[in-house]
Amino acid sequence: MSAAAPASFTLYVDAQFTSPYALSVFVTLREKGIPFDLRTVDLDQGAHHESGFADLSITRRVPTLVHGDFTLSESSAIVEYLETISPDVPVYPADVRDRARARQVQAWLRSDLGALREDRSTQVIFYGPSDAPLTDAGYAAASKLIAIAESLLPDARMSLFDKWCIADVDLAVMLNRLVYNDDVVPPALAEFARRQFLRPAVQEWIAMTRPPRQCDLVDGKAA
């Protein structure tokens, strides 16, 4: 009797391909070499609240991973799940303290700097820069990001630890909210963010075909 085929993976991401959290899971799957189907959910049309997706995703958010009969949402939980079931190509440091630090960085990036995320959404990376200047709160958040990033990457380091980890990409996305908008970023941090975006999985994400934004439409057509 032949062994049962391994359960398949399906990753649900936003149709605009702008979610930094979906990107994080996408990169993890690619780095680990795990085959998966990619499906999109149009958040602008509220598709994440429709029964088809809501029945899959407990939190009704992207990314959501389906692995056989198991579904999981929230990017940090998904990446840790993938790290556990597919440890041969790690995306976290081997050292327990470095691994804890990487997860601390990820948790911070997901829970703090709200004013910066508001002023510089990831659309500035994947669609184009914003004409609006940073608000006072956004500037304060950007200053905090830069100060902490410099402390995490002393001496112009190009990775948080001795080897690349997924937290490097997450930090690069946050920094590139500023870099791609021509806001002031210290050269070493800008170079770190640039190099992280050269990884093939990130380049694949950047190259995704995105629907036009409403603000880019003229008489219903792309300007």
Short mmCIF file of C-alpha atoms in Angstrom, two decimals:
data_model
loop_
_atom_site.label_atom_id
_atom_site.label_comp_id
_atom_site.label_asym_id
_atom_site.label_seq_id
_atom_site.Cartn_x
_atom_site.Cartn_y
_atom_site.Cartn_z
CA MET A 1 0.00 0.00 0.00
CA SER A 2 1.43 3.37 -0.98
CA ALA A 3 1.81 6.10 1.58
CA ALA A 4 -0.81 8.83 1.60
CA ALA A 5 0.14 11.97 -0.29
CA PRO A 6 1.08 14.89 1.96
CA ALA A 7 -1.65 17.42 2.56
CA SER A 8 -1.60 20.36 0.18
CA PHE A 9 -1.14 24.02 1.10
CA THR A 10 -3.20 26.99 -0.03
CA LEU A 11 -2.30 30.55 0.93
CA TYR A 12 -4.93 33.28 0.82
CA VAL A 13 -3.57 36.81 0.41
CA ASP A 14 -5.01 40.21 -0.44
CA ALA A 15 -5.88 40.81 -4.10
CA GLN A 16 -3.79 44.00 -4.06
CA PHE A 17 -0.66 42.14 -2.86
CA THR A 18 0.13 44.94 -0.41
CA SER A 19 -0.22 43.14 2.94
CA PRO A 20 3.18 42.99 4.66
CA TYR A 21 1.89 40.07 6.70
CA ALA A 22 0.85 38.09 3.63
CA LEU A 23 4.27 38.88 2.16
CA SER A 24 5.95 37.46 5.27
CA VAL A 25 4.14 34.13 4.93
CA PHE A 26 4.64 34.04 1.15
CA VAL A 27 8.39 34.49 1.60
CA THR A 28 8.49 31.82 4.31
CA LEU A 29 6.81 29.27 2.05
CA ARG A 30 9.12 30.10 -0.83
CA GLU A 31 12.27 30.04 1.33
CA LYS A 32 11.28 26.63 2.67
CA GLY A 33 10.51 25.33 -0.81
CA ILE A 34 6.97 24.32 0.15
CA PRO A 35 4.64 24.07 -2.88
CA PHE A 36 1.36 25.92 -2.42
CA ASP A 37 -1.59 27.33 -4.29
CA LEU A 38 -2.03 31.09 -4.10
CA ARG A 39 -5.51 32.58 -3.91
CA THR A 40 -6.54 36.18 -3.49
CA VAL A 41 -9.23 37.87 -1.43
CA ASP A 42 -10.45 41.33 -2.46
CA LEU A 43 -10.41 43.22 0.82
CA ASP A 44 -11.62 46.41 -0.85
CA GLN A 45 -14.82 44.61 -1.80
CA GLY A 46 -15.23 43.08 1.67
CA ALA A 47 -14.68 39.54 0.39
CA HIS A 48 -13.01 38.59 3.67
CA HIS A 49 -16.40 38.90 5.38
CA GLU A 50 -18.22 36.68 2.92
CA SER A 51 -19.14 33.22 4.10
CA GLY A 52 -16.78 31.35 1.77
CA PHE A 53 -13.69 32.96 3.29
CA ALA A 54 -15.10 33.65 6.76
CA ASP A 55 -15.73 29.92 7.17
CA LEU A 56 -12.03 29.28 6.52
CA SER A 57 -10.45 32.11 8.49
CA ILE A 58 -11.38 32.43 12.15
CA THR A 59 -10.18 36.05 12.23
CA ARG A 60 -11.44 36.82 8.69
CA ARG A 61 -8.08 38.24 7.76
CA VAL A 62 -5.26 37.59 5.35
CA PRO A 63 -3.00 35.82 5.28
CA THR A 64 -4.82 32.56 5.90
CA LEU A 65 -3.14 29.21 5.31
CA VAL A 66 -5.04 26.03 4.54
CA HIS A 67 -3.09 22.81 5.10
CA GLY A 68 -5.26 19.84 4.34
CA ASP A 69 -8.19 20.09 6.74
CA PHE A 70 -6.40 22.61 8.99
CA THR A 71 -6.74 26.37 8.58
CA LEU A 72 -4.74 29.08 10.31
CA SER A 73 -4.72 32.87 10.12
CA GLU A 74 -2.42 35.58 11.56
CA SER A 75 1.01 35.71 9.99
CA SER A 76 3.09 35.13 13.13
CA ALA A 77 1.13 31.99 13.95
CA ILE A 78 1.42 30.74 10.36
CA VAL A 79 5.18 31.29 10.15
CA GLU A 80 5.75 29.53 13.48
CA TYR A 81 3.55 26.65 12.34
CA LEU A 82 5.54 26.30 9.11
CA GLU A 83 8.79 26.47 11.06
CA THR A 84 7.60 23.62 13.28
CA ILE A 85 6.34 21.29 10.56
CA SER A 86 9.10 22.09 8.06
CA PRO A 87 12.28 22.72 10.08
CA ASP A 88 14.85 21.62 7.47
CA VAL A 89 15.12 25.12 5.98
CA PRO A 90 14.71 27.41 9.00
CA VAL A 91 13.53 30.99 8.74
CA TYR A 92 14.37 31.73 12.38
CA PRO A 93 17.79 31.69 14.08
CA ALA A 94 18.90 28.44 15.70
CA ASP A 95 19.99 30.10 18.93
CA VAL A 96 17.07 30.26 21.34
CA ARG A 97 17.76 33.84 22.39
CA ASP A 98 18.25 35.06 18.85
CA ARG A 99 15.01 33.31 17.89
CA ALA A 100 13.21 35.03 20.75
CA ARG A 101 14.68 38.37 19.66
CA ALA A 102 13.55 37.82 16.07
CA ARG A 103 10.01 37.16 17.27
CA GLN A 104 10.20 40.23 19.48
CA VAL A 105 11.09 42.34 16.45
CA GLN A 106 8.19 40.85 14.50
CA ALA A 107 5.73 41.41 17.33
CA TRP A 108 6.89 45.02 17.71
CA LEU A 109 6.55 45.75 13.99
CA ARG A 110 3.00 44.35 14.02
CA SER A 111 1.83 46.19 17.11
CA ASP A 112 3.63 49.56 17.16
CA LEU A 113 4.33 52.47 14.80
CA GLY A 114 0.67 52.87 13.90
CA ALA A 115 1.07 56.51 12.85
CA LEU A 116 3.82 55.56 10.40
CA ARG A 117 1.71 52.74 8.98
CA GLU A 118 -1.11 55.26 8.56
CA ASP A 119 1.05 57.92 6.89
CA ARG A 120 3.03 55.46 4.76
CA SER A 121 0.92 52.45 3.93
CA THR A 122 2.61 49.70 1.94
CA GLN A 123 0.90 51.16 -1.13
CA VAL A 124 3.85 53.56 -1.34
CA ILE A 125 6.01 50.48 -1.97
CA PHE A 126 3.77 48.55 -4.34
CA TYR A 127 1.83 51.33 -6.10
CA GLY A 128 3.74 54.56 -5.77
CA PRO A 129 4.78 57.29 -3.32
CA SER A 130 2.48 59.59 -1.43
CA ASP A 131 2.55 63.35 -1.90
CA ALA A 132 1.55 63.95 1.73
CA PRO A 133 4.27 64.81 4.24
CA LEU A 134 4.61 62.83 7.42
CA THR A 135 2.36 64.03 10.21
CA ASP A 136 3.96 64.92 13.52
CA ALA A 137 2.91 61.52 14.89
CA GLY A 138 4.19 59.80 11.76
CA TYR A 139 7.52 61.60 12.02
CA ALA A 140 7.84 60.56 15.67
CA ALA A 141 7.10 56.94 14.73
CA ALA A 142 9.62 57.09 11.87
CA SER A 143 12.26 58.46 14.24
CA LYS A 144 11.55 55.65 16.68
CA LEU A 145 11.79 53.06 13.90
CA ILE A 146 15.13 54.41 12.74
CA ALA A 147 16.58 54.58 16.26
CA ILE A 148 15.56 51.02 17.07
CA ALA A 149 16.65 49.68 13.67
CA GLU A 150 20.08 51.26 14.13
CA SER A 151 20.40 49.59 17.52
CA LEU A 152 19.43 46.24 16.00
CA LEU A 153 21.81 46.65 13.05
CA PRO A 154 25.01 48.17 14.47
CA ASP A 155 28.07 48.75 12.30
CA ALA A 156 26.01 48.70 9.08
CA ARG A 157 25.04 45.04 9.47
CA MET A 158 22.96 43.66 6.61
CA SER A 159 21.05 41.14 8.72
CA LEU A 160 19.74 41.07 12.27
CA PHE A 161 21.70 37.90 13.10
CA ASP A 162 24.55 35.86 11.62
CA LYS A 163 22.21 34.40 9.00
CA TRP A 164 19.15 35.75 7.23
CA CYS A 165 15.81 35.28 8.97
CA ILE A 166 12.23 36.24 8.19
CA ALA A 167 12.38 39.14 10.65
CA ASP A 168 14.90 40.78 8.30
CA VAL A 169 12.23 41.01 5.61
CA ASP A 170 9.61 42.26 8.06
CA LEU A 171 11.93 45.04 9.23
CA ALA A 172 12.88 45.89 5.66
CA VAL A 173 9.21 46.33 4.71
CA MET A 174 8.73 48.83 7.52
CA LEU A 175 11.85 50.76 6.55
CA ASN A 176 10.91 50.73 2.88
CA ARG A 177 7.70 52.56 3.68
CA LEU A 178 10.05 55.50 4.12
CA VAL A 179 12.69 54.60 1.54
CA TYR A 180 10.21 54.18 -1.31
CA ASN A 181 8.66 57.53 -0.45
CA ASP A 182 12.01 59.34 -0.45
CA ASP A 183 11.71 60.13 3.24
CA VAL A 184 15.00 60.52 5.08
CA VAL A 185 16.53 57.17 6.08
CA PRO A 186 20.17 56.66 7.09
CA PRO A 187 22.11 55.15 4.16
CA ALA A 188 23.06 51.95 6.00
CA LEU A 189 19.43 51.21 6.88
CA ALA A 190 18.30 52.03 3.35
CA GLU A 191 20.91 49.61 2.00
CA PHE A 192 19.77 46.91 4.42
CA ALA A 193 16.20 47.34 3.25
CA ARG A 194 17.25 47.33 -0.41
CA ARG A 195 19.22 44.11 -0.04
CA GLN A 196 16.37 42.33 1.72
CA PHE A 197 14.07 43.21 -1.16
CA LEU A 198 16.50 41.55 -3.60
CA ARG A 199 15.64 38.10 -2.28
CA PRO A 200 13.94 36.13 -5.07
CA ALA A 201 10.76 35.51 -3.06
CA VAL A 202 10.36 39.22 -2.33
CA GLN A 203 11.03 40.08 -5.96
CA GLU A 204 8.36 37.59 -6.98
CA TRP A 205 5.88 39.33 -4.69
CA ILE A 206 6.84 42.78 -6.00
CA ALA A 207 6.25 41.56 -9.57
CA MET A 208 2.66 40.46 -8.88
CA THR A 209 0.00 42.03 -11.11
CA ARG A 210 -2.04 44.45 -9.03
CA PRO A 211 -5.46 45.91 -9.77
CA PRO A 212 -5.55 49.70 -10.18
CA ARG A 213 -6.53 51.77 -7.18
CA GLN A 214 -9.69 53.85 -7.33
CA CYS A 215 -7.59 57.00 -7.01
CA ASP A 216 -5.66 55.97 -10.14
CA LEU A 217 -8.78 55.57 -12.27
CA VAL A 218 -10.10 58.21 -14.68
CA ASP A 219 -13.62 57.57 -16.00
CA GLY A 220 -13.35 54.01 -14.73
CA LYS A 221 -10.05 53.32 -16.52
CA ALA A 222 -6.48 53.32 -15.34
CA ALA A 223 -4.88 56.70 -15.89
#
